[in-house]
mmCIF file of C-alpha atoms in Angstrom:
data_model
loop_
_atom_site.group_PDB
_atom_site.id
_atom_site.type_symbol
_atom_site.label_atom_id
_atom_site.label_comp_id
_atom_site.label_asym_id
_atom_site.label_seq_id
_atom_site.Cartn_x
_atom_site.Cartn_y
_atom_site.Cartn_z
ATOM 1 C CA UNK A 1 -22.321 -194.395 25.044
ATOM 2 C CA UNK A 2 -25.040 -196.909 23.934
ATOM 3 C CA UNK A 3 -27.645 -194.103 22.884
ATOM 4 C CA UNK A 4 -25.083 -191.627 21.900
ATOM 5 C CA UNK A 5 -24.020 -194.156 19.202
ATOM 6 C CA UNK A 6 -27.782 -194.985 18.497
ATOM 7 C CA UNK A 7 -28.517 -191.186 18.491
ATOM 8 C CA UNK A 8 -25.956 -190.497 15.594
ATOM 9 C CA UNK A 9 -26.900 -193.823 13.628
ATOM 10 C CA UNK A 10 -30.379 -192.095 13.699
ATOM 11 C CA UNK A 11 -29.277 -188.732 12.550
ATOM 12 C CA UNK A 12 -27.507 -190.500 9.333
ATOM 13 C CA UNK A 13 -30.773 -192.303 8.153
ATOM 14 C CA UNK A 14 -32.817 -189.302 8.853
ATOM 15 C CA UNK A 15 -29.975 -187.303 6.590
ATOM 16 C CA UNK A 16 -30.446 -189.950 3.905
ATOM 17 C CA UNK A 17 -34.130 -189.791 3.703
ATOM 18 C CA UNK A 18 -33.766 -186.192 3.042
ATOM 19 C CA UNK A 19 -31.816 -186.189 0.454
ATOM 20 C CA UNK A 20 -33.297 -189.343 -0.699
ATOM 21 C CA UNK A 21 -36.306 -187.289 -0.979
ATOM 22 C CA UNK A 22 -34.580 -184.103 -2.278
ATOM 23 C CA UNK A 23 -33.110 -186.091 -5.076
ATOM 24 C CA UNK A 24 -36.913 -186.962 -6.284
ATOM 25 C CA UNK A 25 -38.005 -183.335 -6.375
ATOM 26 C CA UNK A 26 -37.550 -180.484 -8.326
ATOM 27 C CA UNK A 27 -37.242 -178.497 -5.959
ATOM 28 C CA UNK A 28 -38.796 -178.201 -1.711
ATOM 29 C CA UNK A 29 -42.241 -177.747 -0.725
ATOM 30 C CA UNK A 30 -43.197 -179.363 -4.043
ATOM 31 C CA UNK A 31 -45.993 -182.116 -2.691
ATOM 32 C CA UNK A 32 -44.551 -185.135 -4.155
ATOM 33 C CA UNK A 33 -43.949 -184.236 -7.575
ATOM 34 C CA UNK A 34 -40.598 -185.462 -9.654
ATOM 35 C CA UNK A 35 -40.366 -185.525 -13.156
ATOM 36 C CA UNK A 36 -40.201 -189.400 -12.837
ATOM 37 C CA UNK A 37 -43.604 -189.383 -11.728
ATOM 38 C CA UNK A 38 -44.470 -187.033 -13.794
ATOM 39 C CA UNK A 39 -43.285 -189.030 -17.123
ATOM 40 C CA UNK A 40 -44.572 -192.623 -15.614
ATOM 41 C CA UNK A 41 -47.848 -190.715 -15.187
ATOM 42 C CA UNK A 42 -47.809 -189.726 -19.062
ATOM 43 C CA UNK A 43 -46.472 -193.175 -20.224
ATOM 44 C CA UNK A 44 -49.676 -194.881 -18.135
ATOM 45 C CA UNK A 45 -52.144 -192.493 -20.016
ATOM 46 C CA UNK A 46 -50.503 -192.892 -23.461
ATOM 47 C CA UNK A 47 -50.807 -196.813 -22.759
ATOM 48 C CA UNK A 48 -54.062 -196.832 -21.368
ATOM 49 C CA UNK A 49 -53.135 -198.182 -18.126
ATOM 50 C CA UNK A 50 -53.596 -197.819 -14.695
ATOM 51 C CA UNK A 51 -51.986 -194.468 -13.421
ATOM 52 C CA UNK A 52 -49.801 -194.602 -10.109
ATOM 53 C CA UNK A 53 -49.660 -190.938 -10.217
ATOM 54 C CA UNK A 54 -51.523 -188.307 -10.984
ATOM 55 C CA UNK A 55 -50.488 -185.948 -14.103
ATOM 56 C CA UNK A 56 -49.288 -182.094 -12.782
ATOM 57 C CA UNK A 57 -50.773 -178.833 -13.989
ATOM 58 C CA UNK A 58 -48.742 -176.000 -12.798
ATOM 59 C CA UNK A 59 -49.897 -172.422 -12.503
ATOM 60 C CA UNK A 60 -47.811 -169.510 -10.810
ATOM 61 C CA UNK A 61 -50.717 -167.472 -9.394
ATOM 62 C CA UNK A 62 -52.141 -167.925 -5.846
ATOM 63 C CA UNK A 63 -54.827 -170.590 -5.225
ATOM 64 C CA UNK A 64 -57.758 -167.767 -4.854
ATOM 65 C CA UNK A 65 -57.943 -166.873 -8.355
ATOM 66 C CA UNK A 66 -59.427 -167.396 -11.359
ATOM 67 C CA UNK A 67 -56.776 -169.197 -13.215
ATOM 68 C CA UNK A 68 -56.963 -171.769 -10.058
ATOM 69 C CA UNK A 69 -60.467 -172.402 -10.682
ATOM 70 C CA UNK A 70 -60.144 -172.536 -14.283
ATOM 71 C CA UNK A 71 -56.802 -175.120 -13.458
ATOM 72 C CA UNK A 72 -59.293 -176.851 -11.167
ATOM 73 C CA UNK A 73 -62.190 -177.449 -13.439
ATOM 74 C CA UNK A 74 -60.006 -178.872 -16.253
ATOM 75 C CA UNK A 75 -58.620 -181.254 -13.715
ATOM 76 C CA UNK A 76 -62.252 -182.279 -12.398
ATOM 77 C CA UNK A 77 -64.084 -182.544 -16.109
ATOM 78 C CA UNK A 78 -61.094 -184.863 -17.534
ATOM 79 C CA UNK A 79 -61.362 -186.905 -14.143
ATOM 80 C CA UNK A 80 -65.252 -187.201 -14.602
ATOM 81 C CA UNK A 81 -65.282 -187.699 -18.519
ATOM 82 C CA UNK A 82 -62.437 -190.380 -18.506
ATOM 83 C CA UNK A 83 -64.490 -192.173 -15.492
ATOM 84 C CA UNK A 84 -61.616 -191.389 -13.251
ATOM 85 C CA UNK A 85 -59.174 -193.198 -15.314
ATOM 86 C CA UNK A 86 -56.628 -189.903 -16.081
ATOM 87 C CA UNK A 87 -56.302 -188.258 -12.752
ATOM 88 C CA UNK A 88 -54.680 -184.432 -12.728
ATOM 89 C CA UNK A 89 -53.098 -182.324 -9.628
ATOM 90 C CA UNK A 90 -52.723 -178.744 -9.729
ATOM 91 C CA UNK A 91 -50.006 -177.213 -8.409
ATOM 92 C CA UNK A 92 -50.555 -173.756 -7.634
ATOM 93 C CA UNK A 93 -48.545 -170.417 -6.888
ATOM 94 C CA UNK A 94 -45.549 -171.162 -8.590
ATOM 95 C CA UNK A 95 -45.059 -174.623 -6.667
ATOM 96 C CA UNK A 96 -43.017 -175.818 -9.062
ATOM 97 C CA UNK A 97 -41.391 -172.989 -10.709
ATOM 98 C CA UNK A 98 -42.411 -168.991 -12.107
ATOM 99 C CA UNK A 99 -44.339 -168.662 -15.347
ATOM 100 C CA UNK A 100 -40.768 -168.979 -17.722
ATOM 101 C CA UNK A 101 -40.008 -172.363 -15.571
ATOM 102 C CA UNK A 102 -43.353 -173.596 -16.049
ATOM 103 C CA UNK A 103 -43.797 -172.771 -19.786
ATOM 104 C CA UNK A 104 -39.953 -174.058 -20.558
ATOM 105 C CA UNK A 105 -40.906 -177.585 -18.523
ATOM 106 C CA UNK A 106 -43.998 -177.583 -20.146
ATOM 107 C CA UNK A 107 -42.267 -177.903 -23.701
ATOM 108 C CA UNK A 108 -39.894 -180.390 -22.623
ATOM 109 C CA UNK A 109 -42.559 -182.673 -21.023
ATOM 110 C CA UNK A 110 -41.845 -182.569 -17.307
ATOM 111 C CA UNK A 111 -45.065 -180.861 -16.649
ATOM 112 C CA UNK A 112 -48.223 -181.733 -19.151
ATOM 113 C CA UNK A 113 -50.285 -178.835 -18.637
ATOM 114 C CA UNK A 114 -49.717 -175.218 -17.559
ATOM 115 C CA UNK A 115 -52.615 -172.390 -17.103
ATOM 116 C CA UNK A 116 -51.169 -168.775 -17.174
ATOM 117 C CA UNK A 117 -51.545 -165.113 -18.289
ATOM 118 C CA UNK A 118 -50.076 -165.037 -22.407
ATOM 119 C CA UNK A 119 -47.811 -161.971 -20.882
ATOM 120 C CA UNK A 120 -44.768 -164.313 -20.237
ATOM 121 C CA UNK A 121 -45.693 -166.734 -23.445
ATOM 122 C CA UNK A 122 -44.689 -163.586 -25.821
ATOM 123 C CA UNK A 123 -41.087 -164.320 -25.292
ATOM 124 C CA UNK A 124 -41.037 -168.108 -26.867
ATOM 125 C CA UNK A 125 -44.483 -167.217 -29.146
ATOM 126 C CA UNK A 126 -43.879 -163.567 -30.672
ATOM 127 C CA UNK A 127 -47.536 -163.436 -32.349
ATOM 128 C CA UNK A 128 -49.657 -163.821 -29.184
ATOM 129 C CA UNK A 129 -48.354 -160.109 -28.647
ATOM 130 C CA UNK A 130 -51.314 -159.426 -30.543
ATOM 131 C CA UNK A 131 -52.992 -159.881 -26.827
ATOM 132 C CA UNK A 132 -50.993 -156.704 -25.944
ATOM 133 C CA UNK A 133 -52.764 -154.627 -28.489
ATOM 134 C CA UNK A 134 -54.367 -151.706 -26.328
ATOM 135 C CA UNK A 135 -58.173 -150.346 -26.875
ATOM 136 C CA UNK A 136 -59.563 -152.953 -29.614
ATOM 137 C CA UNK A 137 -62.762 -153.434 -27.919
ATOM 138 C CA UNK A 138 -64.788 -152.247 -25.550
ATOM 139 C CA UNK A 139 -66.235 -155.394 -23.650
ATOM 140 C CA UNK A 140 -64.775 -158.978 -22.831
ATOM 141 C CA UNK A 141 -67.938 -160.744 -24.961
ATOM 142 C CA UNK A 142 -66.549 -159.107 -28.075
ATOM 143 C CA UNK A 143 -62.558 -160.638 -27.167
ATOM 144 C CA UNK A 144 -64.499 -163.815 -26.224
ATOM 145 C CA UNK A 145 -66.253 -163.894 -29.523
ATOM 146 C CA UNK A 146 -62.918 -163.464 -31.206
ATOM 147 C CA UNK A 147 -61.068 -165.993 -29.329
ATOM 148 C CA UNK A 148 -64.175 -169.079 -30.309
ATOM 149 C CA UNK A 149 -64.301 -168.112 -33.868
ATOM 150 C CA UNK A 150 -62.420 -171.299 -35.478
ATOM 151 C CA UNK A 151 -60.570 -169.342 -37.533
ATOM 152 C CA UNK A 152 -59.098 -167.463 -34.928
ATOM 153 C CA UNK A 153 -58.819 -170.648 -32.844
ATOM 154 C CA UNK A 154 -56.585 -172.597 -36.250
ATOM 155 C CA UNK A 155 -54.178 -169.587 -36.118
ATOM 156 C CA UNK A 156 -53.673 -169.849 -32.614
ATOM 157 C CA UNK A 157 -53.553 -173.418 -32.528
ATOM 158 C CA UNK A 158 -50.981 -173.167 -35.231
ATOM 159 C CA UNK A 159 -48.473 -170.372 -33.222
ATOM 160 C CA UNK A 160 -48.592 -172.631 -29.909
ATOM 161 C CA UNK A 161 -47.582 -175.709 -31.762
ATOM 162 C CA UNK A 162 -44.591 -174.221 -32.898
ATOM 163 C CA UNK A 163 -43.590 -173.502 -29.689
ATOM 164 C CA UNK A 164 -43.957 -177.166 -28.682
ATOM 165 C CA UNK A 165 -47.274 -176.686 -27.206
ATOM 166 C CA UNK A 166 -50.610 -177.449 -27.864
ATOM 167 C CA UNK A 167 -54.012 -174.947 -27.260
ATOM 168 C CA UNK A 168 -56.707 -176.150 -24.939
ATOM 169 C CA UNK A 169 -58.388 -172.826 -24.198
ATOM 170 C CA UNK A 170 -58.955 -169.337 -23.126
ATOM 171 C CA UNK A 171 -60.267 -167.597 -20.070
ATOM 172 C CA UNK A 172 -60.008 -164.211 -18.644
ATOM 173 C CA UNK A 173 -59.789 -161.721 -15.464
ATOM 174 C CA UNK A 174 -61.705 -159.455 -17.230
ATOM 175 C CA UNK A 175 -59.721 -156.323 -17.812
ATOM 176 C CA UNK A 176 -56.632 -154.281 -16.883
ATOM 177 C CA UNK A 177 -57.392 -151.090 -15.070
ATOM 178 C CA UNK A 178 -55.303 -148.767 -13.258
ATOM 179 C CA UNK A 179 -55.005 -147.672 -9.404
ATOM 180 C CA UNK A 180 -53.896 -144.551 -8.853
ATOM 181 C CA UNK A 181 -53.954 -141.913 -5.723
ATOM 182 C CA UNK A 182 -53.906 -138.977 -8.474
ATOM 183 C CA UNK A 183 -57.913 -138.282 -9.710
ATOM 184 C CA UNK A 184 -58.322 -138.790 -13.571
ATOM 185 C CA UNK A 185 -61.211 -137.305 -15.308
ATOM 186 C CA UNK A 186 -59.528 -136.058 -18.543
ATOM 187 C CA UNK A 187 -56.076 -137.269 -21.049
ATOM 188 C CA UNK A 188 -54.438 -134.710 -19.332
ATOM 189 C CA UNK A 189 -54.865 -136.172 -16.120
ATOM 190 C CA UNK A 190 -52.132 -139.192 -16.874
ATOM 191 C CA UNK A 191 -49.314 -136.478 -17.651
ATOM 192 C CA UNK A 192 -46.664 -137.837 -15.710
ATOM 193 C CA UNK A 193 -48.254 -140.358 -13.162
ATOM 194 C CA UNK A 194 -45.294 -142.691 -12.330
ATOM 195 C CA UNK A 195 -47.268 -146.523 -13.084
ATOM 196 C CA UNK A 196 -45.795 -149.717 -12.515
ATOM 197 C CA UNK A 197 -46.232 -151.871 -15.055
ATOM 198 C CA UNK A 198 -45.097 -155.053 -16.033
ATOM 199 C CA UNK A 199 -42.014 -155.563 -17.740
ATOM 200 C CA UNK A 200 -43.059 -155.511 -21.706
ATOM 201 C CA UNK A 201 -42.068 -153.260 -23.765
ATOM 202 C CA UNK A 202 -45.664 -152.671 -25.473
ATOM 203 C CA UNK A 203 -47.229 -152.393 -22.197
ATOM 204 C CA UNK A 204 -44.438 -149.205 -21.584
ATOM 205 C CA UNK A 205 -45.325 -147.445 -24.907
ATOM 206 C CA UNK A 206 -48.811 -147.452 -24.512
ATOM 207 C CA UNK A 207 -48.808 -145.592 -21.186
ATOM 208 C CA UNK A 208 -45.787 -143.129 -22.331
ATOM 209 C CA UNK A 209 -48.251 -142.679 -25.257
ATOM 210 C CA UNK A 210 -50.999 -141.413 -23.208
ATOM 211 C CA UNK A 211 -47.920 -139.033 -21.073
ATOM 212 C CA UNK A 212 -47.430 -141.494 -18.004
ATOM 213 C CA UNK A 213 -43.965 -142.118 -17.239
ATOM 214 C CA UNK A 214 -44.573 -145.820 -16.958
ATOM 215 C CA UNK A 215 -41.540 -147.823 -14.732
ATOM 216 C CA UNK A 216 -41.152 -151.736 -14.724
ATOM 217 C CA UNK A 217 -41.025 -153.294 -11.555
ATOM 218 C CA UNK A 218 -41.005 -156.761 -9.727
ATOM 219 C CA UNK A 219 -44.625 -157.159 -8.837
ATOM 220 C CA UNK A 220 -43.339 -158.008 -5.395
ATOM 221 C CA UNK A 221 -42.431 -154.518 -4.875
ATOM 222 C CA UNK A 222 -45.495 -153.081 -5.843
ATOM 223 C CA UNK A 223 -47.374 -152.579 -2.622
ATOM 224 C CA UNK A 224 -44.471 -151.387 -1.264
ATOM 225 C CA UNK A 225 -43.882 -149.438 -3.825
ATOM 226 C CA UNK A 226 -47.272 -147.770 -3.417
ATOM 227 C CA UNK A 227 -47.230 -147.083 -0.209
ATOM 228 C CA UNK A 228 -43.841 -145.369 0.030
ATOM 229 C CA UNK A 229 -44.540 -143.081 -2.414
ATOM 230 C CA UNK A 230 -42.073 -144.725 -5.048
ATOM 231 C CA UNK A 231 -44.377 -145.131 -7.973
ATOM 232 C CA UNK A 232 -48.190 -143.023 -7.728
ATOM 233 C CA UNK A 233 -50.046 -145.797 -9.741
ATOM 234 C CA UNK A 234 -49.850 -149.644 -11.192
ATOM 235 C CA UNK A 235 -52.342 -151.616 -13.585
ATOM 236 C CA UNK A 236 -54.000 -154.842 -13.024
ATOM 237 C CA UNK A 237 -56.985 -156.561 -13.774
ATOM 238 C CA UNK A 238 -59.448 -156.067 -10.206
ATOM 239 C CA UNK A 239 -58.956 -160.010 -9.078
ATOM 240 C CA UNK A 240 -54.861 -158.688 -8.718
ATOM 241 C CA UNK A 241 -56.200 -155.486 -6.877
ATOM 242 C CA UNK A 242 -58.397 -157.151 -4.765
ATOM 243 C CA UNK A 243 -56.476 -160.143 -3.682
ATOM 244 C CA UNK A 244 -53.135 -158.100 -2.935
ATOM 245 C CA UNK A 245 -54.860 -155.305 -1.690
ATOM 246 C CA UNK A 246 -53.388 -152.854 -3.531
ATOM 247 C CA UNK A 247 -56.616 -150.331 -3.244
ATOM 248 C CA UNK A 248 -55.766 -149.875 -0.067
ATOM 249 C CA UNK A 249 -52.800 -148.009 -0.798
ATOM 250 C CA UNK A 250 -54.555 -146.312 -3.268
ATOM 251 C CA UNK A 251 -57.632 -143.092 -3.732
ATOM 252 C CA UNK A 252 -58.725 -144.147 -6.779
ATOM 253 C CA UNK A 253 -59.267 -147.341 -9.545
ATOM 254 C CA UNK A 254 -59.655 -145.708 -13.115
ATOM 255 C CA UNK A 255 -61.204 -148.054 -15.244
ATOM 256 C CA UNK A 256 -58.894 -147.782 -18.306
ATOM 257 C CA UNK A 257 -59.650 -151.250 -19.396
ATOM 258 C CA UNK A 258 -57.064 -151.199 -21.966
ATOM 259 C CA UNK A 259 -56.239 -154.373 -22.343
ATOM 260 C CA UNK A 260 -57.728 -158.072 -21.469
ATOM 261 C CA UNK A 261 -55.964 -159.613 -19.594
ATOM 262 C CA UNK A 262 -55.917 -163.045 -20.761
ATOM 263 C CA UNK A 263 -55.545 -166.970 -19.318
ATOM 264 C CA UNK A 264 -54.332 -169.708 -21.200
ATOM 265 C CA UNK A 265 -54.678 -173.444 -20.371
ATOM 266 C CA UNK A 266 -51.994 -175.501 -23.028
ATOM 267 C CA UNK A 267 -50.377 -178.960 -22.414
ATOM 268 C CA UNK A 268 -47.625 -180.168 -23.955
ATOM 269 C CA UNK A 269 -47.901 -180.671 -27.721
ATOM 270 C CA UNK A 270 -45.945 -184.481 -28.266
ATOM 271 C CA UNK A 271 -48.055 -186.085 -25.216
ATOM 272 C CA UNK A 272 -51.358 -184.331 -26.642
ATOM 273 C CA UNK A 273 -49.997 -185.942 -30.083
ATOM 274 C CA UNK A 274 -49.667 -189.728 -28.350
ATOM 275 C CA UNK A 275 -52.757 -189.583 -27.143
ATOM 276 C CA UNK A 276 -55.717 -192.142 -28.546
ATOM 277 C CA UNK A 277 -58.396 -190.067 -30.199
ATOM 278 C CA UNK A 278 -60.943 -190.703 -27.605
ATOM 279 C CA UNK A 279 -58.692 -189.482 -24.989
ATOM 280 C CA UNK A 280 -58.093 -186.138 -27.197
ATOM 281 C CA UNK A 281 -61.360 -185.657 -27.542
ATOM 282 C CA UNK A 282 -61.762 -185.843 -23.449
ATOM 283 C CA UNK A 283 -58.936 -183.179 -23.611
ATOM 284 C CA UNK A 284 -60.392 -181.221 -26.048
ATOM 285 C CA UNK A 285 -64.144 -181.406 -24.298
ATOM 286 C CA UNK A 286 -62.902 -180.949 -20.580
ATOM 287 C CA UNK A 287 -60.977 -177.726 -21.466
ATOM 288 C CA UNK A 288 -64.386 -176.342 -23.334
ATOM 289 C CA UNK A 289 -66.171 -176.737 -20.411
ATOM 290 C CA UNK A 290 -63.617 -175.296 -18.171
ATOM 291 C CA UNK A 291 -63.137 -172.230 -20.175
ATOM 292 C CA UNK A 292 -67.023 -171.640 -20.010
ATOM 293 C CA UNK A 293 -66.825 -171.947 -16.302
ATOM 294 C CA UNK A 294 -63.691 -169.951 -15.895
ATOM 295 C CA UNK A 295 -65.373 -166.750 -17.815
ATOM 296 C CA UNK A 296 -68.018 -167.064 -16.016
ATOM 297 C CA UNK A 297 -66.773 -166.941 -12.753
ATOM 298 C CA UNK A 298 -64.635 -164.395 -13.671
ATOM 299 C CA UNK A 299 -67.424 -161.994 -14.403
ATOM 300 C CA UNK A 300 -69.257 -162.782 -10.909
ATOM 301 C CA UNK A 301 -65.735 -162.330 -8.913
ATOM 302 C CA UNK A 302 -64.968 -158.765 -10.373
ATOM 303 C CA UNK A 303 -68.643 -157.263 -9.501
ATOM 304 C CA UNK A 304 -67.890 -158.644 -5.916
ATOM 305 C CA UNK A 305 -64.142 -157.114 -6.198
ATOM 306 C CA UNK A 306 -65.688 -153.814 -7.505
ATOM 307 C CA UNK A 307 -67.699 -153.950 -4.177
ATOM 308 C CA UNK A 308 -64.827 -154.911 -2.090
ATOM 309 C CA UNK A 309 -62.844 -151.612 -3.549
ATOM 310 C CA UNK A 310 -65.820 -149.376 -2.997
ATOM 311 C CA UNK A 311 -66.476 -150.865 0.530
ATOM 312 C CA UNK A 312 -63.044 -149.833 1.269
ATOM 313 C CA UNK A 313 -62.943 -146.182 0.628
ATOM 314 C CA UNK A 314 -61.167 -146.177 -2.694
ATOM 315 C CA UNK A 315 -63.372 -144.828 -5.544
ATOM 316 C CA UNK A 316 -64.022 -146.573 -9.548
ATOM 317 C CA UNK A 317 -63.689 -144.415 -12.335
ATOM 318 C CA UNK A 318 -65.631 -144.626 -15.278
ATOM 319 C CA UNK A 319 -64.165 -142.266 -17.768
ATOM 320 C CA UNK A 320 -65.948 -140.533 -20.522
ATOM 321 C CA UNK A 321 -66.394 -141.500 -24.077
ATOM 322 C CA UNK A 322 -64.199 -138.431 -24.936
ATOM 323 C CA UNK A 323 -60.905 -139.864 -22.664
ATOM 324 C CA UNK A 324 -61.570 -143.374 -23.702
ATOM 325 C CA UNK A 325 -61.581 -141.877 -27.873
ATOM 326 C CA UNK A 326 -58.159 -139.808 -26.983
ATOM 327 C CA UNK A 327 -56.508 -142.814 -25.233
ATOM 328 C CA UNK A 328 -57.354 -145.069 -28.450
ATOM 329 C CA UNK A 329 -55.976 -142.147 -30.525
ATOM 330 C CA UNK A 330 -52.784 -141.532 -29.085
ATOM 331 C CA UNK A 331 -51.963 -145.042 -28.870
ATOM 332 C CA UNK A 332 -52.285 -145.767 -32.387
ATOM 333 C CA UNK A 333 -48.221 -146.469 -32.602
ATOM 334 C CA UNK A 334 -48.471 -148.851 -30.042
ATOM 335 C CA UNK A 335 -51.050 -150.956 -32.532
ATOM 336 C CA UNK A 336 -48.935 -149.909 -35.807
ATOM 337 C CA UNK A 337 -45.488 -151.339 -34.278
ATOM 338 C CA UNK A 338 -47.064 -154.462 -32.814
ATOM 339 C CA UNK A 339 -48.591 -154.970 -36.321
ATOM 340 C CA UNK A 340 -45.339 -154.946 -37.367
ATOM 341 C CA UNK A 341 -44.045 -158.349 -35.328
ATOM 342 C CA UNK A 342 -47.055 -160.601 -35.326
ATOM 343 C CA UNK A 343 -48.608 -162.794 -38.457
ATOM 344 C CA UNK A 344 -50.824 -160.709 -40.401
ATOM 345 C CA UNK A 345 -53.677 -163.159 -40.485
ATOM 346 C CA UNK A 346 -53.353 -163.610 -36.489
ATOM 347 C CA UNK A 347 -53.583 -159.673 -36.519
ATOM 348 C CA UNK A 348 -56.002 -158.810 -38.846
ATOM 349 C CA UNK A 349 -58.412 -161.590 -37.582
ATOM 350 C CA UNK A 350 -58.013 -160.524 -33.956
ATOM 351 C CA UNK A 351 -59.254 -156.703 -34.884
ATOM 352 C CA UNK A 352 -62.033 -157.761 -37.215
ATOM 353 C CA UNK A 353 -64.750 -157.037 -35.365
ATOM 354 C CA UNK A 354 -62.931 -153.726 -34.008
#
């Protein structure tokens, strides 16, 4: 009777720790953090003092990627350049929450710093659709160039502070490009093609511009998708190929590279505000150096991912200078109507070296 009554005294306090430790969270399998930690960790920065916890960065993409690394090398340059004084944990693949948690926590403080793809940002910041504008250039050093002209950088700066955010920096996965099992050599070769794509509506006019009957879909269902004969094709940049394994589901990768797909690193615009000078400028410096390392990684991973695809059976395609000139032509609407819902100056200085 003795240990049955100690049994169920023991089964209460292990119930109360639970929820003791529920109550602290956002939500399971989070690794300690709670927005009281979380704000106590900003407060002890802003102050100067000694931090107790360590500051979250929250990404929603898997921990072999390049916005990890990028994440990871902001975290490591502000440790080193403060002298270990602000302290940063990332939190990857969507730990504490999907890209439209993360960015909407982000604003309201409970998580400093985010690093993610601008696709989801569009929603709350309507000009960075001008990342969504198809066949500008033709190689990532001319978007790069763009991106770290300080022009470009002011407008930028300017449409993520009215959001409640501010800009740290850029990186990239190179480009989108499409996987397919049907061959494509010519325009005529899209007719049709049933492609996943993500669920924008810019993204869907460019490939029904081009005659691909383009269908949004959970990128869950994807590979799935693929392999039951659902959809014939989706688009990704080759470090979302590669690490899903789409191409194996697939004959072909047709290297469209329509778009960039692009990686943002932004913290939250009051706490960047409280900051002393000194520790803005460690901000300011550790994201420069991450974004240098983050591009460049990103150009060594996709020559090794082009490799992988290769290795496996599925075959690249490079398409001609006539396809690429006919894709740019017949998505000419796509460019007019964005045009038509982001700043002018953010527009016309994002195409001037087009």
């Amino acid at each position: 009777m003795k240990n049955k009554k100690m049994l169920t005294i023991t089964l209460i306090l292990i119930t109360i720790h639970l929820l003791f430790l529920s109550s602290c969270s956002i939500s399971s399998g989070n690794s300690g953090y709670s927005k009281s930690k979380a704000k106590k960790a900003v407060k002890a920065v802003e102050d100067g003092g000694e931090q107790r916890y360590a500051l979250p960065l929250a990404t929603a993409s898997p921990e072999d990627t390049v916005t990890q690394l990028y994440a990871d090398k902001f975290a490591s340059e502000v440790y080193r350049l403060s002298d270990g004084r602000i302290k940063i944990q990332v939190y990857p693949n969507s730990t504490l929450g999907g890209d439209r948690d993360l960015l909407e926590s982000c604003r309201d403080g409970d998580i400093p710093f985010i690093v993610q793809n601008t696709g989801p940002q569009v929603t709350f910041m309507p000009d960075l659709a001008v990342f969504d504008l198809p066949e500008i250039y033709d190689s990532m050093d001319d978007y790069r160039a763009i991106l770290d002209k300080a022009r470009f950088r002011r407008l930028l700066n300017t449409t993520y502070s009215k959001g409640g955010y501010h800009f740290l920096g850029m990186a990239d996965q190179g480009f989108r490009v499409m996987s397919t099992n049907r061959k494509v050599q010519s325009i005529d070769d899209f007719k049709g093609q049933k492609i996943r794509t993500m669920e924008n509506s810019y993204h869907l006019k460019f490939w029904e511009s081009i005659g691909a009957n383009p269908l949004p879909m959970s990128f869950a269902e994807v590979y799935i998708g693929l392999q039951q004969h659902t959809i014939d094709a989706q688009e990704n940049p080759y470090e979302v190929i590669v690490s899903n394994k789409l191409y194996e589901q697939q004959k072909y990768i047709v290297e469209t590279n329509h778009l960039p797909h692009m990686i943002s690193l932004i913290m939250n615009e009051d706490f960047y505000n409280t900051l002393s000078a000194k520790d803005q400028k460690i901000m300011d410096e550790a994201s420069a150096n991450a974004t240098i390392y983050a591009r460049k990684q990103a150009d060594k991973r996709i020559q090794r991912q082009i490799n992988t695809v290769k290795k496996s059976g599925t075959k690249v395609i490079e398409l001609d200078d006539k396809t690429r000139e006919e894709i740019k032509a017949r998505s000419k609407g796509v460019r007019r109507k964005i045009r038509k819902h982001v700043d002018k100056e953010i527009y016309d200085e994002y195409i001037s070296a087009g």
